[in-house]
Amino acid sequence: MSTIRFIFTDFLPAATRHIGEQFGEVVKNDCNERHNRPVSFSHFLPYTSFESGVDLSNGDQYWEDNPYITRLKCLGLVAATPILHAIGLVLNLANRIAKIVSFAHFWHSSSDHYSLSEKSWSFGKDLLRIAFSPIIYIGLELSALYGLILPDNGRKLYATFERCAYGKELLAPCFQPYATRHLGGGVPGKRNEW
């Protein structure tokens, strides 16, 4: 009974609030790429070793959860990803297409501090995000499924695909390297929180 109470009184309200805020940020995302979290090739490696929460391929620090809890979180993402990321990616596409069509990367005040080559690179990244949105969508779902088998690697891949699409987290803030929060409002950094 306490688990059901936790889900309906703590987790769902906090998760709904966070997802609503993130959807709002996706819609209002400007041309400033400097706030986006980095993605490198090593984040896409499907299998890497972890030691005390550190990805040995690149040194990124992840929160340590019990693998059983990470699998439960991945199971939740398997169910939530097709619906919530479909909405998020459509909002993201609308924002990115509007910026590309209007050439906002070259005139919007949020990109004034960029050189012409940086503006062109930002424009190109948005083109890639548009082109690869279907692959990212499938990658998110497959990463959540992969996390049921290899929780640490699935978590890392899921977080990477979220950063590719949005520049930050949407559904899995605690899966990110150097995470700062849980989706359900759990105590940051505490083991097995939601």
CSV table of C-alpha atoms in Angstrom, one decimal:
chain,number,residue,atom,x,y,z
A,1,MET,CA,0.0,0.0,0.0
A,2,SER,CA,2.8,2.4,0.8
A,3,THR,CA,4.3,1.9,-2.7
A,4,ILE,CA,0.9,2.9,-4.3
A,5,ARG,CA,0.7,5.9,-2.1
A,6,PHE,CA,4.3,6.9,-3.0
A,7,ILE,CA,3.4,6.6,-6.7
A,8,PHE,CA,0.3,8.7,-6.6
A,9,THR,CA,1.2,11.3,-3.9
A,10,ASP,CA,4.9,11.8,-4.5
A,11,PHE,CA,6.3,10.4,-7.8
A,12,LEU,CA,3.5,11.2,-10.3
A,13,PRO,CA,3.0,14.9,-9.3
A,14,ALA,CA,6.7,15.6,-9.2
A,15,ALA,CA,7.3,13.8,-12.5
A,16,THR,CA,4.4,15.5,-14.2
A,17,ARG,CA,5.6,18.9,-13.0
A,18,HIS,CA,9.2,18.2,-14.3
A,19,ILE,CA,8.0,16.8,-17.7
A,20,GLY,CA,5.7,19.9,-18.1
A,21,GLU,CA,8.6,22.2,-17.4
A,22,GLN,CA,10.8,20.3,-19.8
A,23,PHE,CA,8.2,20.4,-22.6
A,24,GLY,CA,8.0,24.2,-22.0
A,25,GLU,CA,11.8,24.5,-22.3
A,26,VAL,CA,11.8,22.4,-25.5
A,27,VAL,CA,9.3,24.8,-27.1
A,28,LYS,CA,11.1,27.9,-26.0
A,29,ASN,CA,14.6,26.6,-26.8
A,30,ASP,CA,16.7,29.4,-28.4
A,31,CYS,CA,19.8,29.3,-30.5
A,32,ASN,CA,22.3,29.2,-27.7
A,33,GLU,CA,24.0,25.8,-27.8
A,34,ARG,CA,26.3,26.5,-24.8
A,35,HIS,CA,23.7,25.3,-22.3
A,36,ASN,CA,23.4,21.9,-23.9
A,37,ARG,CA,25.1,19.0,-22.3
A,38,PRO,CA,27.9,17.4,-24.3
A,39,VAL,CA,27.7,14.2,-26.3
A,40,SER,CA,30.8,12.4,-27.6
A,41,PHE,CA,31.4,9.2,-29.4
A,42,SER,CA,32.2,7.3,-26.2
A,43,HIS,CA,28.6,7.9,-25.0
A,44,PHE,CA,27.3,5.7,-27.9
A,45,LEU,CA,29.5,2.7,-27.0
A,46,PRO,CA,27.0,-0.1,-26.3
A,47,TYR,CA,29.1,-1.8,-23.8
A,48,THR,CA,31.6,-0.2,-21.4
A,49,SER,CA,32.8,-1.1,-17.9
A,50,PHE,CA,31.7,0.9,-14.9
A,51,GLU,CA,33.6,1.1,-11.6
A,52,SER,CA,32.0,2.9,-8.6
A,53,GLY,CA,29.6,4.7,-11.0
A,54,VAL,CA,32.4,5.9,-13.3
A,55,ASP,CA,32.2,5.0,-17.0
A,56,LEU,CA,35.7,3.8,-17.7
A,57,SER,CA,35.5,4.7,-21.4
A,58,ASN,CA,35.3,8.4,-20.7
A,59,GLY,CA,35.4,9.1,-17.0
A,60,ASP,CA,31.8,10.3,-16.7
A,61,GLN,CA,30.3,9.9,-13.2
A,62,TYR,CA,26.8,8.3,-12.9
A,63,TRP,CA,24.7,7.8,-9.8
A,64,GLU,CA,24.9,4.3,-8.5
A,65,ASP,CA,21.6,2.6,-8.1
A,66,ASN,CA,21.0,-1.1,-7.4
A,67,PRO,CA,20.8,-2.8,-10.9
A,68,TYR,CA,17.3,-4.0,-10.0
A,69,ILE,CA,16.1,-0.4,-9.4
A,70,THR,CA,17.8,0.8,-12.7
A,71,ARG,CA,16.0,-2.1,-14.5
A,72,LEU,CA,12.7,-0.9,-12.9
A,73,LYS,CA,13.3,2.6,-14.1
A,74,CYS,CA,14.1,1.3,-17.6
A,75,LEU,CA,10.9,-0.7,-17.5
A,76,GLY,CA,9.0,2.5,-16.7
A,77,LEU,CA,10.8,4.2,-19.6
A,78,VAL,CA,9.9,1.4,-22.0
A,79,ALA,CA,6.2,2.3,-21.2
A,80,ALA,CA,6.6,6.1,-21.1
A,81,THR,CA,9.0,6.7,-24.0
A,82,PRO,CA,6.7,5.9,-26.9
A,83,ILE,CA,4.1,8.5,-25.7
A,84,LEU,CA,6.1,11.2,-24.0
A,85,HIS,CA,9.0,11.3,-26.3
A,86,ALA,CA,6.7,11.3,-29.3
A,87,ILE,CA,5.2,14.6,-27.9
A,88,GLY,CA,8.6,15.9,-26.9
A,89,LEU,CA,10.2,15.2,-30.3
A,90,VAL,CA,7.3,16.8,-32.2
A,91,LEU,CA,7.6,19.9,-30.0
A,92,ASN,CA,11.4,19.8,-30.6
A,93,LEU,CA,10.9,19.4,-34.4
A,94,ALA,CA,8.5,22.3,-34.5
A,95,ASN,CA,11.0,24.5,-32.7
A,96,ARG,CA,14.0,23.4,-34.8
A,97,ILE,CA,12.2,23.7,-38.1
A,98,ALA,CA,11.0,27.2,-37.2
A,99,LYS,CA,14.6,28.2,-36.4
A,100,ILE,CA,15.9,26.7,-39.6
A,101,VAL,CA,13.2,28.2,-41.9
A,102,SER,CA,13.6,31.6,-40.3
A,103,PHE,CA,17.4,31.4,-40.3
A,104,ALA,CA,17.2,32.4,-36.6
A,105,HIS,CA,20.7,31.0,-36.0
A,106,PHE,CA,22.1,34.0,-37.9
A,107,TRP,CA,20.0,36.9,-36.5
A,108,HIS,CA,18.4,35.9,-33.1
A,109,SER,CA,19.8,37.7,-30.1
A,110,SER,CA,20.6,34.5,-28.3
A,111,SER,CA,23.3,33.8,-30.9
A,112,ASP,CA,24.9,37.2,-30.9
A,113,HIS,CA,28.0,36.0,-29.0
A,114,TYR,CA,28.7,33.3,-31.7
A,115,SER,CA,31.0,33.8,-34.7
A,116,LEU,CA,29.6,33.1,-38.2
A,117,SER,CA,31.2,29.6,-38.2
A,118,GLU,CA,29.6,28.8,-34.7
A,119,LYS,CA,26.2,30.0,-36.0
A,120,SER,CA,26.6,27.8,-39.1
A,121,TRP,CA,27.6,24.8,-36.9
A,122,SER,CA,24.5,25.4,-34.7
A,123,PHE,CA,22.4,25.6,-37.8
A,124,GLY,CA,23.9,22.3,-39.0
A,125,LYS,CA,23.3,20.6,-35.6
A,126,ASP,CA,19.6,21.5,-35.8
A,127,LEU,CA,19.4,20.1,-39.3
A,128,LEU,CA,20.9,16.9,-38.0
A,129,ARG,CA,18.5,16.8,-35.1
A,130,ILE,CA,15.6,17.1,-37.5
A,131,ALA,CA,17.0,14.4,-39.8
A,132,PHE,CA,17.8,12.0,-37.1
A,133,SER,CA,14.7,12.4,-34.9
A,134,PRO,CA,13.2,9.1,-36.1
A,135,ILE,CA,16.4,7.3,-35.3
A,136,ILE,CA,16.7,9.0,-31.9
A,137,TYR,CA,13.1,8.0,-31.1
A,138,ILE,CA,13.8,4.4,-31.9
A,139,GLY,CA,17.2,4.6,-30.1
A,140,LEU,CA,15.4,5.8,-26.9
A,141,GLU,CA,13.1,2.9,-26.8
A,142,LEU,CA,15.8,0.3,-27.7
A,143,SER,CA,18.1,1.9,-25.0
A,144,ALA,CA,15.4,1.4,-22.4
A,145,LEU,CA,14.9,-2.2,-23.5
A,146,TYR,CA,18.7,-2.7,-23.4
A,147,GLY,CA,18.7,-1.3,-19.9
A,148,LEU,CA,16.6,-4.3,-18.8
A,149,ILE,CA,19.6,-6.5,-19.7
A,150,LEU,CA,22.6,-4.3,-19.0
A,151,PRO,CA,21.3,-1.5,-16.7
A,152,ASP,CA,24.4,0.7,-16.6
A,153,ASN,CA,24.9,0.7,-20.3
A,154,GLY,CA,21.2,1.0,-21.2
A,155,ARG,CA,21.0,4.0,-18.8
A,156,LYS,CA,24.1,5.6,-20.4
A,157,LEU,CA,22.7,5.1,-24.0
A,158,TYR,CA,19.2,6.4,-23.0
A,159,ALA,CA,20.7,9.6,-21.5
A,160,THR,CA,22.9,10.1,-24.6
A,161,PHE,CA,19.9,9.9,-27.0
A,162,GLU,CA,18.0,12.4,-24.8
A,163,ARG,CA,20.9,14.8,-25.0
A,164,CYS,CA,21.1,14.3,-28.8
A,165,ALA,CA,17.5,15.3,-29.2
A,166,TYR,CA,17.1,18.0,-26.6
A,167,GLY,CA,20.6,19.0,-25.5
A,168,LYS,CA,19.6,17.9,-22.0
A,169,GLU,CA,17.4,15.3,-20.2
A,170,LEU,CA,13.6,14.9,-20.4
A,171,LEU,CA,12.4,11.7,-18.8
A,172,ALA,CA,15.6,10.4,-17.2
A,173,PRO,CA,17.4,13.2,-15.4
A,174,CYS,CA,19.0,10.7,-13.0
A,175,PHE,CA,20.5,8.7,-15.9
A,176,GLN,CA,22.6,11.6,-17.0
A,177,PRO,CA,26.3,11.8,-16.2
A,178,TYR,CA,26.8,14.2,-13.4
A,179,ALA,CA,23.1,14.2,-12.7
A,180,THR,CA,21.4,16.8,-10.5
A,181,ARG,CA,17.9,15.5,-9.9
A,182,HIS,CA,15.5,12.6,-10.1
A,183,LEU,CA,12.3,12.6,-12.2
A,184,GLY,CA,10.1,11.9,-9.2
A,185,GLY,CA,11.8,14.5,-6.9
A,186,GLY,CA,13.9,12.0,-4.9
A,187,VAL,CA,16.9,13.1,-2.9
A,188,PRO,CA,19.7,13.9,-5.4
A,189,GLY,CA,22.6,11.5,-5.3
A,190,LYS,CA,20.9,9.1,-2.9
A,191,ARG,CA,21.0,5.5,-3.9
A,192,ASN,CA,17.8,3.9,-5.3
A,193,GLU,CA,15.7,7.1,-5.3
A,194,TRP,CA,13.0,7.9,-7.8
